[in-house]
Amino acid sequence: MSQLFKFEDDFVSSLRCIPMAVRYKLDTCGVKLKLAHWNQFDLEVRRRLVEEPAETGEEIDAYRNLLQDFAARYTDIPLKDLPVEDNPPWQNGDRIPEAVLQKAAETETEISPEQWKHLTPLQRFALIKLSRSSHENANFIPALREFNILT
């Protein structure tokens, strides 16, 4: 499962938590998937949700339908829709979001515009999510190391 990050290693083998790769796809297709849903899916379903593409409009629609199907099949909890951003900040390699800069400053690190630009959208997404005040943030520094921002 090449889309999983090393900083997620503590739960990757069991996929007991929703990995960033899936969270990225959820934001892309506008679906709120709760951990209660995820935990009712068997391991093969979780792996499939990691591996299924959600890049093109057709793939995004197919991924959304797959999520709806799995939620209906494995849980009695309906999925909720989320608004999909037209220009999400993780797609913009030219501007580091303020929350990421702030989190980097709190951890006494720095992310240069050049480093930000060379990250993939999934890596930028992960740093944005890990910099939110509502997130535990324990993986922010390990993510910076993994993305070669910190050595």
mmCIF file of C-alpha atoms in Angstrom:
data_model
loop_
_atom_site.group_PDB
_atom_site.id
_atom_site.type_symbol
_atom_site.label_atom_id
_atom_site.label_comp_id
_atom_site.label_asym_id
_atom_site.label_seq_id
_atom_site.Cartn_x
_atom_site.Cartn_y
_atom_site.Cartn_z
ATOM 1 C CA MET A 1 0.000 0.000 0.000
ATOM 2 C CA SER A 2 2.334 2.650 -1.321
ATOM 3 C CA GLN A 3 -0.034 5.544 -0.501
ATOM 4 C CA LEU A 4 0.447 5.085 3.228
ATOM 5 C CA PHE A 5 2.961 7.176 5.092
ATOM 6 C CA LYS A 6 5.637 5.882 7.461
ATOM 7 C CA PHE A 7 4.358 8.183 10.203
ATOM 8 C CA GLU A 8 1.158 6.089 10.086
ATOM 9 C CA ASP A 9 3.061 2.834 10.742
ATOM 10 C CA ASP A 10 1.574 2.351 14.192
ATOM 11 C CA PHE A 11 -1.828 1.520 12.661
ATOM 12 C CA VAL A 12 -1.071 0.596 9.041
ATOM 13 C CA SER A 13 -1.004 -3.193 9.417
ATOM 14 C CA SER A 14 -4.506 -3.290 10.869
ATOM 15 C CA LEU A 15 -5.752 -0.066 9.269
ATOM 16 C CA ARG A 16 -7.530 0.583 12.566
ATOM 17 C CA CYS A 17 -7.565 4.330 11.818
ATOM 18 C CA ILE A 18 -8.426 6.120 8.602
ATOM 19 C CA PRO A 19 -5.128 6.833 6.831
ATOM 20 C CA MET A 20 -4.338 10.164 5.194
ATOM 21 C CA ALA A 21 -4.644 8.647 1.707
ATOM 22 C CA VAL A 22 -8.291 7.776 2.397
ATOM 23 C CA ARG A 23 -8.977 11.055 4.190
ATOM 24 C CA TYR A 24 -7.626 12.852 1.122
ATOM 25 C CA LYS A 25 -10.043 10.917 -1.112
ATOM 26 C CA LEU A 26 -12.934 11.609 1.274
ATOM 27 C CA ASP A 27 -12.296 15.348 1.060
ATOM 28 C CA THR A 28 -11.956 15.035 -2.720
ATOM 29 C CA CYS A 29 -15.305 13.317 -3.144
ATOM 30 C CA GLY A 30 -17.153 15.194 -0.391
ATOM 31 C CA VAL A 31 -17.955 12.385 2.028
ATOM 32 C CA LYS A 32 -17.740 12.359 5.828
ATOM 33 C CA LEU A 33 -16.702 8.860 6.853
ATOM 34 C CA LYS A 34 -16.625 8.378 10.590
ATOM 35 C CA LEU A 35 -14.299 6.048 12.422
ATOM 36 C CA ALA A 36 -17.456 4.156 13.438
ATOM 37 C CA HIS A 37 -18.008 3.346 9.741
ATOM 38 C CA TRP A 38 -14.357 2.488 9.141
ATOM 39 C CA ASN A 39 -14.190 0.121 12.100
ATOM 40 C CA GLN A 40 -17.126 -1.894 10.785
ATOM 41 C CA PHE A 41 -15.456 -2.474 7.414
ATOM 42 C CA ASP A 42 -13.372 -5.615 7.131
ATOM 43 C CA LEU A 43 -9.664 -5.332 6.360
ATOM 44 C CA GLU A 44 -10.117 -6.078 2.642
ATOM 45 C CA VAL A 45 -12.642 -3.254 2.301
ATOM 46 C CA ARG A 46 -10.275 -0.873 4.101
ATOM 47 C CA ARG A 47 -7.412 -1.900 1.821
ATOM 48 C CA ARG A 48 -9.609 -1.388 -1.222
ATOM 49 C CA LEU A 49 -10.487 2.123 -0.060
ATOM 50 C CA VAL A 50 -6.765 2.865 0.259
ATOM 51 C CA GLU A 51 -5.974 1.518 -3.212
ATOM 52 C CA GLU A 52 -8.956 2.735 -5.271
ATOM 53 C CA PRO A 53 -8.124 5.845 -7.303
ATOM 54 C CA ALA A 54 -10.073 9.080 -6.885
ATOM 55 C CA GLU A 55 -8.352 11.518 -9.229
ATOM 56 C CA THR A 56 -10.590 12.076 -12.256
ATOM 57 C CA GLY A 57 -14.245 13.068 -12.116
ATOM 58 C CA GLU A 58 -15.268 9.538 -13.060
ATOM 59 C CA GLU A 59 -13.016 7.979 -10.398
ATOM 60 C CA ILE A 60 -14.286 10.397 -7.756
ATOM 61 C CA ASP A 61 -17.896 9.479 -8.557
ATOM 62 C CA ALA A 62 -17.027 5.771 -8.492
ATOM 63 C CA TYR A 63 -15.207 6.158 -5.146
ATOM 64 C CA ARG A 64 -18.167 8.020 -3.669
ATOM 65 C CA ASN A 65 -20.536 5.270 -4.847
ATOM 66 C CA LEU A 66 -18.213 2.609 -3.441
ATOM 67 C CA LEU A 67 -18.220 4.353 -0.054
ATOM 68 C CA GLN A 68 -22.019 4.581 -0.095
ATOM 69 C CA ASP A 69 -22.251 0.889 -0.985
ATOM 70 C CA PHE A 70 -19.840 -0.190 1.766
ATOM 71 C CA ALA A 71 -21.563 1.997 4.370
ATOM 72 C CA ALA A 72 -24.959 0.529 3.461
ATOM 73 C CA ARG A 73 -23.599 -3.033 3.419
ATOM 74 C CA TYR A 74 -21.537 -2.942 6.624
ATOM 75 C CA THR A 75 -23.166 -0.309 8.841
ATOM 76 C CA ASP A 76 -26.483 1.262 9.652
ATOM 77 C CA ILE A 77 -24.892 4.698 9.880
ATOM 78 C CA PRO A 78 -25.632 6.925 6.868
ATOM 79 C CA LEU A 79 -22.748 8.839 5.341
ATOM 80 C CA LYS A 80 -22.878 12.619 5.375
ATOM 81 C CA ASP A 81 -21.927 14.912 2.529
ATOM 82 C CA LEU A 82 -19.146 17.439 2.874
ATOM 83 C CA PRO A 83 -18.633 20.488 0.701
ATOM 84 C CA VAL A 84 -15.878 19.991 -1.859
ATOM 85 C CA GLU A 85 -13.480 22.898 -2.188
ATOM 86 C CA ASP A 86 -12.945 24.181 -5.724
ATOM 87 C CA ASN A 87 -9.301 25.044 -5.045
ATOM 88 C CA PRO A 88 -8.219 23.198 -1.912
ATOM 89 C CA PRO A 89 -5.013 24.512 -0.333
ATOM 90 C CA TRP A 90 -3.176 21.206 -0.778
ATOM 91 C CA GLN A 91 -3.403 21.650 -4.545
ATOM 92 C CA ASN A 92 -1.599 24.990 -4.339
ATOM 93 C CA GLY A 93 2.163 24.508 -4.295
ATOM 94 C CA ASP A 94 2.751 28.262 -4.342
ATOM 95 C CA ARG A 95 1.234 29.188 -0.981
ATOM 96 C CA ILE A 96 1.837 27.586 2.399
ATOM 97 C CA PRO A 97 -1.327 27.785 4.527
ATOM 98 C CA GLU A 98 -1.033 29.923 7.645
ATOM 99 C CA ALA A 99 -1.922 27.000 9.949
ATOM 100 C CA VAL A 100 1.004 24.983 8.575
ATOM 101 C CA LEU A 101 3.409 27.893 9.010
ATOM 102 C CA GLN A 102 2.109 28.427 12.532
ATOM 103 C CA LYS A 103 2.484 24.743 13.452
ATOM 104 C CA ALA A 104 6.001 24.708 12.014
ATOM 105 C CA ALA A 105 6.882 27.781 14.110
ATOM 106 C CA GLU A 106 5.417 26.145 17.245
ATOM 107 C CA THR A 107 7.666 23.146 16.653
ATOM 108 C CA GLU A 108 10.647 25.396 15.912
ATOM 109 C CA THR A 109 10.868 24.254 12.309
ATOM 110 C CA GLU A 110 10.586 26.043 9.018
ATOM 111 C CA ILE A 111 9.086 25.041 5.684
ATOM 112 C CA SER A 112 10.423 26.988 2.743
ATOM 113 C CA PRO A 113 8.239 27.872 -0.256
ATOM 114 C CA GLU A 114 10.536 25.682 -2.369
ATOM 115 C CA GLN A 115 10.034 22.679 -0.063
ATOM 116 C CA TRP A 116 6.261 23.201 -0.067
ATOM 117 C CA LYS A 117 6.214 23.411 -3.846
ATOM 118 C CA HIS A 118 7.998 20.056 -4.207
ATOM 119 C CA LEU A 119 5.567 18.171 -1.961
ATOM 120 C CA THR A 120 2.835 16.097 -3.569
ATOM 121 C CA PRO A 121 -0.768 17.203 -3.008
ATOM 122 C CA LEU A 122 -1.198 14.232 -0.638
ATOM 123 C CA GLN A 123 1.845 15.293 1.402
ATOM 124 C CA ARG A 124 0.578 18.891 1.562
ATOM 125 C CA PHE A 125 -2.859 17.555 2.581
ATOM 126 C CA ALA A 126 -1.270 15.555 5.397
ATOM 127 C CA LEU A 127 0.638 18.564 6.736
ATOM 128 C CA ILE A 128 -2.508 20.711 6.580
ATOM 129 C CA LYS A 129 -4.493 18.091 8.510
ATOM 130 C CA LEU A 130 -1.683 17.550 11.014
ATOM 131 C CA SER A 131 -1.419 21.287 11.671
ATOM 132 C CA ARG A 132 -5.051 21.763 12.654
ATOM 133 C CA SER A 133 -5.691 22.658 16.278
ATOM 134 C CA SER A 134 -8.308 19.896 16.527
ATOM 135 C CA HIS A 135 -5.742 17.252 15.535
ATOM 136 C CA GLU A 136 -3.472 15.517 18.011
ATOM 137 C CA ASN A 137 -0.452 16.768 16.003
ATOM 138 C CA ALA A 138 1.866 14.022 17.261
ATOM 139 C CA ASN A 139 2.793 13.148 13.690
ATOM 140 C CA PHE A 140 3.622 16.632 12.409
ATOM 141 C CA ILE A 141 7.375 16.341 13.073
ATOM 142 C CA PRO A 142 7.581 12.716 11.821
ATOM 143 C CA ALA A 143 5.765 13.826 8.642
ATOM 144 C CA LEU A 144 8.232 16.683 8.118
ATOM 145 C CA ARG A 145 11.086 14.190 8.462
ATOM 146 C CA GLU A 146 9.447 11.725 6.091
ATOM 147 C CA PHE A 147 8.889 14.459 3.512
ATOM 148 C CA ASN A 148 12.562 15.511 3.779
ATOM 149 C CA ILE A 149 11.736 18.917 5.203
ATOM 150 C CA LEU A 150 13.538 18.098 8.440
ATOM 151 C CA THR A 151 16.725 16.094 8.343
#
